[in-house]
Amino acid sequence: MSNLSNHTDNITIQHPELWTLEVALHERSIRYLLFNPSQANSLIAGEIPLETSGTDYVKTVENAVYDNPALLDDYGRARLLVDTPHFVLLPPSVGDDDCDTLLRAQFPELEGDTAVCDLPICGVRLAFALPPDMLGFLQRTFNMAPIAHHLQPLCEYYAGFSRRSGVKRMFLNLHDERMDMVVFDHDRLQLANTFGVRNANDAAFMALHAWESLEMDVHSDELQLTGDKAVRDQMAPELRRYISYVMPAIFPAAAMRLSHDAMQAPFNLITLALCE
């Protein structure tokens, strides 16, 4: 597996109908995973950079996808993640039309389309914004593949750890000068958000502020870290000054069947692969 390739020219898939494609759209890149669920060590991962300065983001994404035809093969399954700060968490009973209304009430300046993904383990819906024309492009290009917010697989994966738990848990995923934060109060999703962080000190400050705001117990509740190892290694000693249980999150053992190098792949795509 390689997670450093910036193109897909060297990818040749035999029997793509047996494979799964996962694509995550970020501001400055497209990240992807390809794997055959029935074939051990089949994982292929990569990142395609996007040059978005002074250009239309949707058009840039379109060009990058069409320039990488391996993303367009007839795979047995495809799933998409979109990284956007414009989202709301809602009760599971809220219908799609009301999800759109509530999202636009929260962000009145929004243009474009609203997408909705369900988080059945967490018991919530997540409505999020897509730029104008992006939804249509993704649906046409990837044959109506499910589209979810980038926090969805993290929330669903970590929900499994918090069921029947006697403590609150904060999970932090560090990547690209950003920090995904997911907090569970026993089996209830209490917070899910992404924050920009300039360095490890920023990340530690935000985590401690959220910890205090959510009235988490410094002696019994847990904080688990994943993602960028260098940032984690800088954060952990500072956090342990205030919180007793600060530890690396256990990497999912099931992911190692996909590849021995799975830990190098984007964590939200890895957890998406495990949240069937």
Coordinates of C-alpha atoms in Angstrom, one line a residue:
M1 CA 0.0 0.0 0.0
S2 CA 1.1 3.6 -0.7
N3 CA -0.6 6.6 0.8
L4 CA 1.8 9.1 -0.8
S5 CA 0.9 8.7 -4.5
N6 CA -0.5 11.9 -6.0
H7 CA -2.0 10.2 -9.0
T8 CA -3.7 6.9 -9.9
D9 CA -1.8 6.1 -13.1
N10 CA -0.2 3.0 -11.7
I11 CA -3.4 1.5 -10.3
T12 CA -4.7 -1.5 -12.2
I13 CA -7.6 -3.3 -10.6
Q14 CA -8.7 -6.8 -11.8
H15 CA -12.4 -7.4 -11.2
P16 CA -13.3 -4.0 -9.9
E17 CA -16.8 -5.2 -9.1
L18 CA -15.2 -6.9 -6.1
W19 CA -13.6 -3.8 -4.8
T20 CA -14.8 -0.8 -2.7
L21 CA -13.8 2.8 -3.4
E22 CA -13.8 5.5 -0.7
V23 CA -13.2 9.1 -1.6
A24 CA -12.8 12.0 0.9
L25 CA -13.0 15.6 -0.5
H26 CA -10.9 18.1 1.4
E27 CA -10.1 21.8 0.8
R28 CA -6.7 21.1 -0.7
S29 CA -6.8 17.4 -1.7
I30 CA -8.8 14.4 -2.7
R31 CA -7.9 11.3 -0.6
Y32 CA -9.0 7.8 -1.6
L33 CA -8.9 4.2 -0.5
L34 CA -9.4 1.1 -2.6
F35 CA -9.7 -2.3 -1.1
N36 CA -11.2 -5.8 -1.7
P37 CA -13.1 -6.8 1.5
S38 CA -12.4 -10.5 0.7
Q39 CA -8.7 -10.0 0.0
A40 CA -6.2 -9.5 2.8
N41 CA -3.6 -6.8 2.4
S42 CA -5.4 -5.3 -0.6
L43 CA -5.5 -1.7 0.5
I44 CA -4.4 1.0 -1.9
A45 CA -4.4 4.6 -0.6
G46 CA -3.5 7.9 -2.0
E47 CA -3.9 11.7 -2.1
I48 CA -4.4 13.9 -5.1
P49 CA -3.5 17.5 -4.4
L50 CA -5.9 20.3 -5.5
E51 CA -4.7 23.7 -6.8
T52 CA -7.7 25.8 -5.6
S53 CA -6.2 29.3 -5.4
G54 CA -8.1 31.6 -7.7
T55 CA -10.1 28.8 -9.3
D56 CA -13.6 27.3 -8.8
Y57 CA -13.4 24.5 -6.2
V58 CA -16.0 22.3 -7.9
K59 CA -14.4 22.6 -11.3
T60 CA -11.0 21.8 -9.7
V61 CA -12.4 18.7 -8.1
E62 CA -14.1 17.6 -11.4
N63 CA -10.8 18.0 -13.3
A64 CA -8.8 16.1 -10.7
V65 CA -11.3 13.2 -10.8
Y66 CA -11.4 13.0 -14.6
D67 CA -7.6 13.2 -14.6
N68 CA -7.5 10.0 -12.5
P69 CA -9.7 7.4 -14.3
A70 CA -8.9 4.8 -11.7
L71 CA -11.4 6.6 -9.5
L72 CA -14.1 6.1 -12.2
D73 CA -13.9 2.3 -12.6
D74 CA -17.1 0.2 -12.1
Y75 CA -16.5 -0.7 -8.5
G76 CA -18.8 -2.9 -6.5
R77 CA -19.3 -0.2 -3.9
A78 CA -18.3 3.5 -3.6
R79 CA -18.7 5.9 -0.6
L80 CA -17.9 9.5 -0.4
L81 CA -16.9 11.9 2.5
V82 CA -17.1 15.7 2.3
D83 CA -15.1 17.9 4.7
T84 CA -17.2 21.0 5.4
P85 CA -17.6 23.2 8.5
H86 CA -21.2 23.9 7.7
F87 CA -23.2 21.2 9.4
V88 CA -25.8 20.5 12.2
L89 CA -26.6 17.4 14.3
L90 CA -30.3 16.7 14.5
P91 CA -32.6 14.1 16.1
P92 CA -33.3 11.1 13.9
S93 CA -37.0 12.0 13.5
V94 CA -36.2 15.2 11.5
G95 CA -37.1 14.8 7.8
D96 CA -34.8 15.8 4.9
D97 CA -36.7 19.0 4.1
D98 CA -36.6 20.1 7.8
C99 CA -32.9 19.3 7.9
D100 CA -32.3 21.7 5.0
T101 CA -34.4 24.4 6.7
L102 CA -32.5 24.0 10.0
L103 CA -29.1 24.0 8.4
R104 CA -29.9 27.2 6.5
A105 CA -31.2 28.8 9.6
Q106 CA -27.9 28.1 11.3
F107 CA -25.9 29.3 8.3
P108 CA -28.0 31.9 6.4
E109 CA -25.3 32.7 4.0
L110 CA -25.2 29.2 2.5
E111 CA -25.6 28.6 -1.2
G112 CA -25.7 25.2 -2.9
D113 CA -27.2 22.0 -1.7
T114 CA -27.9 20.2 1.6
A115 CA -27.0 16.6 2.0
V116 CA -28.0 14.4 5.0
C117 CA -26.3 11.3 6.4
D118 CA -27.6 9.1 9.2
L119 CA -25.6 8.0 12.3
P120 CA -27.7 5.1 13.5
I121 CA -25.4 4.0 16.3
C122 CA -25.3 7.6 17.6
G123 CA -29.0 8.1 17.1
V124 CA -28.7 11.4 15.2
R125 CA -28.8 12.8 11.7
L126 CA -26.2 15.1 10.3
A127 CA -27.1 17.7 7.7
F128 CA -24.3 19.4 5.8
A129 CA -23.7 21.9 3.0
L130 CA -22.2 21.2 -0.4
P131 CA -21.0 24.0 -2.8
P132 CA -23.3 24.7 -5.8
D133 CA -23.2 22.0 -8.4
M134 CA -21.1 19.6 -6.2
L135 CA -23.9 17.3 -5.3
G136 CA -25.0 16.8 -8.9
F137 CA -21.4 16.1 -10.0
L138 CA -20.8 13.5 -7.3
Q139 CA -24.1 11.8 -7.9
R140 CA -23.5 11.6 -11.7
T141 CA -19.9 10.6 -11.5
F142 CA -20.1 8.0 -8.7
N143 CA -23.5 6.5 -9.6
M144 CA -25.4 7.8 -6.7
A145 CA -22.9 6.6 -4.1
P146 CA -23.7 7.5 -0.5
I147 CA -22.3 10.9 0.6
A148 CA -21.5 11.5 4.2
H149 CA -19.9 14.2 6.3
H150 CA -16.2 13.6 7.3
L151 CA -17.2 13.3 11.0
Q152 CA -19.8 10.5 10.4
P153 CA -17.4 7.5 10.4
L154 CA -15.5 8.8 13.4
C155 CA -18.7 9.3 15.4
E156 CA -20.1 5.9 14.5
Y157 CA -16.8 4.0 15.1
Y158 CA -16.2 5.6 18.5
A159 CA -19.8 5.1 19.5
G160 CA -19.1 1.4 19.7
F161 CA -16.4 2.0 22.3
S162 CA -18.7 4.1 24.5
R163 CA -21.7 1.8 24.7
R164 CA -22.3 0.6 28.2
S165 CA -19.3 2.7 29.4
G166 CA -19.2 3.9 32.9
V167 CA -17.1 7.0 31.9
K168 CA -17.2 9.9 29.5
R169 CA -14.8 9.7 26.6
M170 CA -13.2 12.4 24.4
F171 CA -11.6 11.2 21.1
L172 CA -9.3 13.6 19.2
N173 CA -8.1 12.9 15.6
L174 CA -5.2 15.2 14.6
H175 CA -4.5 15.9 11.0
D176 CA -3.6 18.8 8.6
E177 CA -3.4 21.5 11.3
R178 CA -6.9 20.4 12.4
M179 CA -8.5 18.5 15.2
D180 CA -11.6 16.4 15.0
M181 CA -13.2 16.1 18.4
V182 CA -15.9 13.6 19.3
V183 CA -17.2 13.3 22.9
F184 CA -19.5 10.6 24.4
D185 CA -21.3 10.9 27.7
H186 CA -21.6 7.1 28.2
D187 CA -23.6 6.0 25.2
R188 CA -24.8 9.5 24.1
L189 CA -23.0 11.6 21.5
Q190 CA -22.4 14.9 23.3
L191 CA -20.2 16.8 20.9
A192 CA -18.7 16.4 17.4
N193 CA -16.8 19.2 15.7
T194 CA -13.5 20.0 13.9
F195 CA -11.2 22.9 14.9
G196 CA -8.3 24.5 13.2
V197 CA -5.2 24.3 15.3
R198 CA -1.8 25.9 14.6
N199 CA 0.2 23.7 16.8
A200 CA 0.1 21.2 19.7
N201 CA -0.4 23.9 22.3
D202 CA -3.5 25.2 20.4
A203 CA -4.9 21.7 20.3
A204 CA -4.3 21.0 24.0
F205 CA -5.9 24.3 24.9
M206 CA -9.0 23.6 22.9
A207 CA -9.3 20.1 24.3
L208 CA -9.0 21.3 27.9
H209 CA -11.5 24.0 27.3
A210 CA -14.0 21.6 25.9
W211 CA -13.3 19.1 28.8
E212 CA -14.1 21.8 31.3
S213 CA -17.1 23.1 29.5
L214 CA -18.6 19.5 29.3
E215 CA -17.9 19.0 33.0
M216 CA -15.8 15.9 32.4
D217 CA -14.0 14.3 35.4
V218 CA -10.2 14.8 35.3
H219 CA -9.8 11.7 37.6
S220 CA -12.0 9.1 35.9
D221 CA -13.0 10.2 32.4
E222 CA -10.8 9.4 29.4
L223 CA -9.1 11.3 26.5
Q224 CA -7.9 9.2 23.6
L225 CA -5.7 10.5 20.8
T226 CA -5.2 9.4 17.2
G227 CA -3.8 10.9 14.0
D228 CA -0.6 12.9 13.6
K229 CA 1.9 11.2 15.8
A230 CA 4.2 14.2 16.2
V231 CA 1.4 16.4 17.4
R232 CA 0.1 13.7 19.7
D233 CA 3.5 13.2 21.3
Q234 CA 3.7 16.9 22.0
M235 CA 0.1 17.2 23.3
A236 CA 0.0 14.2 25.6
P237 CA 2.4 15.3 28.3
E238 CA 0.6 18.7 28.6
L239 CA -2.8 17.0 28.8
R240 CA -1.6 14.6 31.5
R241 CA -0.8 17.5 33.7
Y242 CA -4.6 18.0 34.1
I243 CA -6.3 14.7 33.1
S244 CA -5.4 11.4 34.6
Y245 CA -6.3 9.1 31.6
V246 CA -4.8 10.4 28.4
M247 CA -3.8 7.6 26.0
P248 CA -3.4 6.7 22.3
A249 CA -6.6 5.4 20.8
I250 CA -6.3 1.7 20.0
F251 CA -6.0 1.3 16.2
P252 CA -8.7 -1.0 14.9
A253 CA -7.3 -4.5 14.5
A254 CA -9.7 -5.3 11.7
A255 CA -8.0 -2.5 9.6
M256 CA -4.7 -4.4 9.7
R257 CA -6.3 -7.1 7.6
L258 CA -6.7 -4.6 4.8
S259 CA -3.0 -3.8 5.0
H260 CA -0.1 -3.9 7.5
D261 CA 0.4 -0.2 6.6
A262 CA -3.2 0.8 7.3
M263 CA -2.1 3.1 10.1
Q264 CA -0.6 5.4 7.4
A265 CA -4.0 5.9 5.7
P266 CA -6.5 8.7 6.6
F267 CA -8.3 7.6 9.8
N268 CA -11.7 8.8 8.7
L269 CA -11.5 6.6 5.6
I270 CA -10.2 3.7 7.6
T271 CA -13.1 3.9 10.1
L272 CA -15.5 4.3 7.2
A273 CA -14.3 1.0 5.8
L274 CA -15.1 -0.6 9.2
C275 CA -18.5 0.9 9.6
E276 CA -20.5 -1.4 7.3

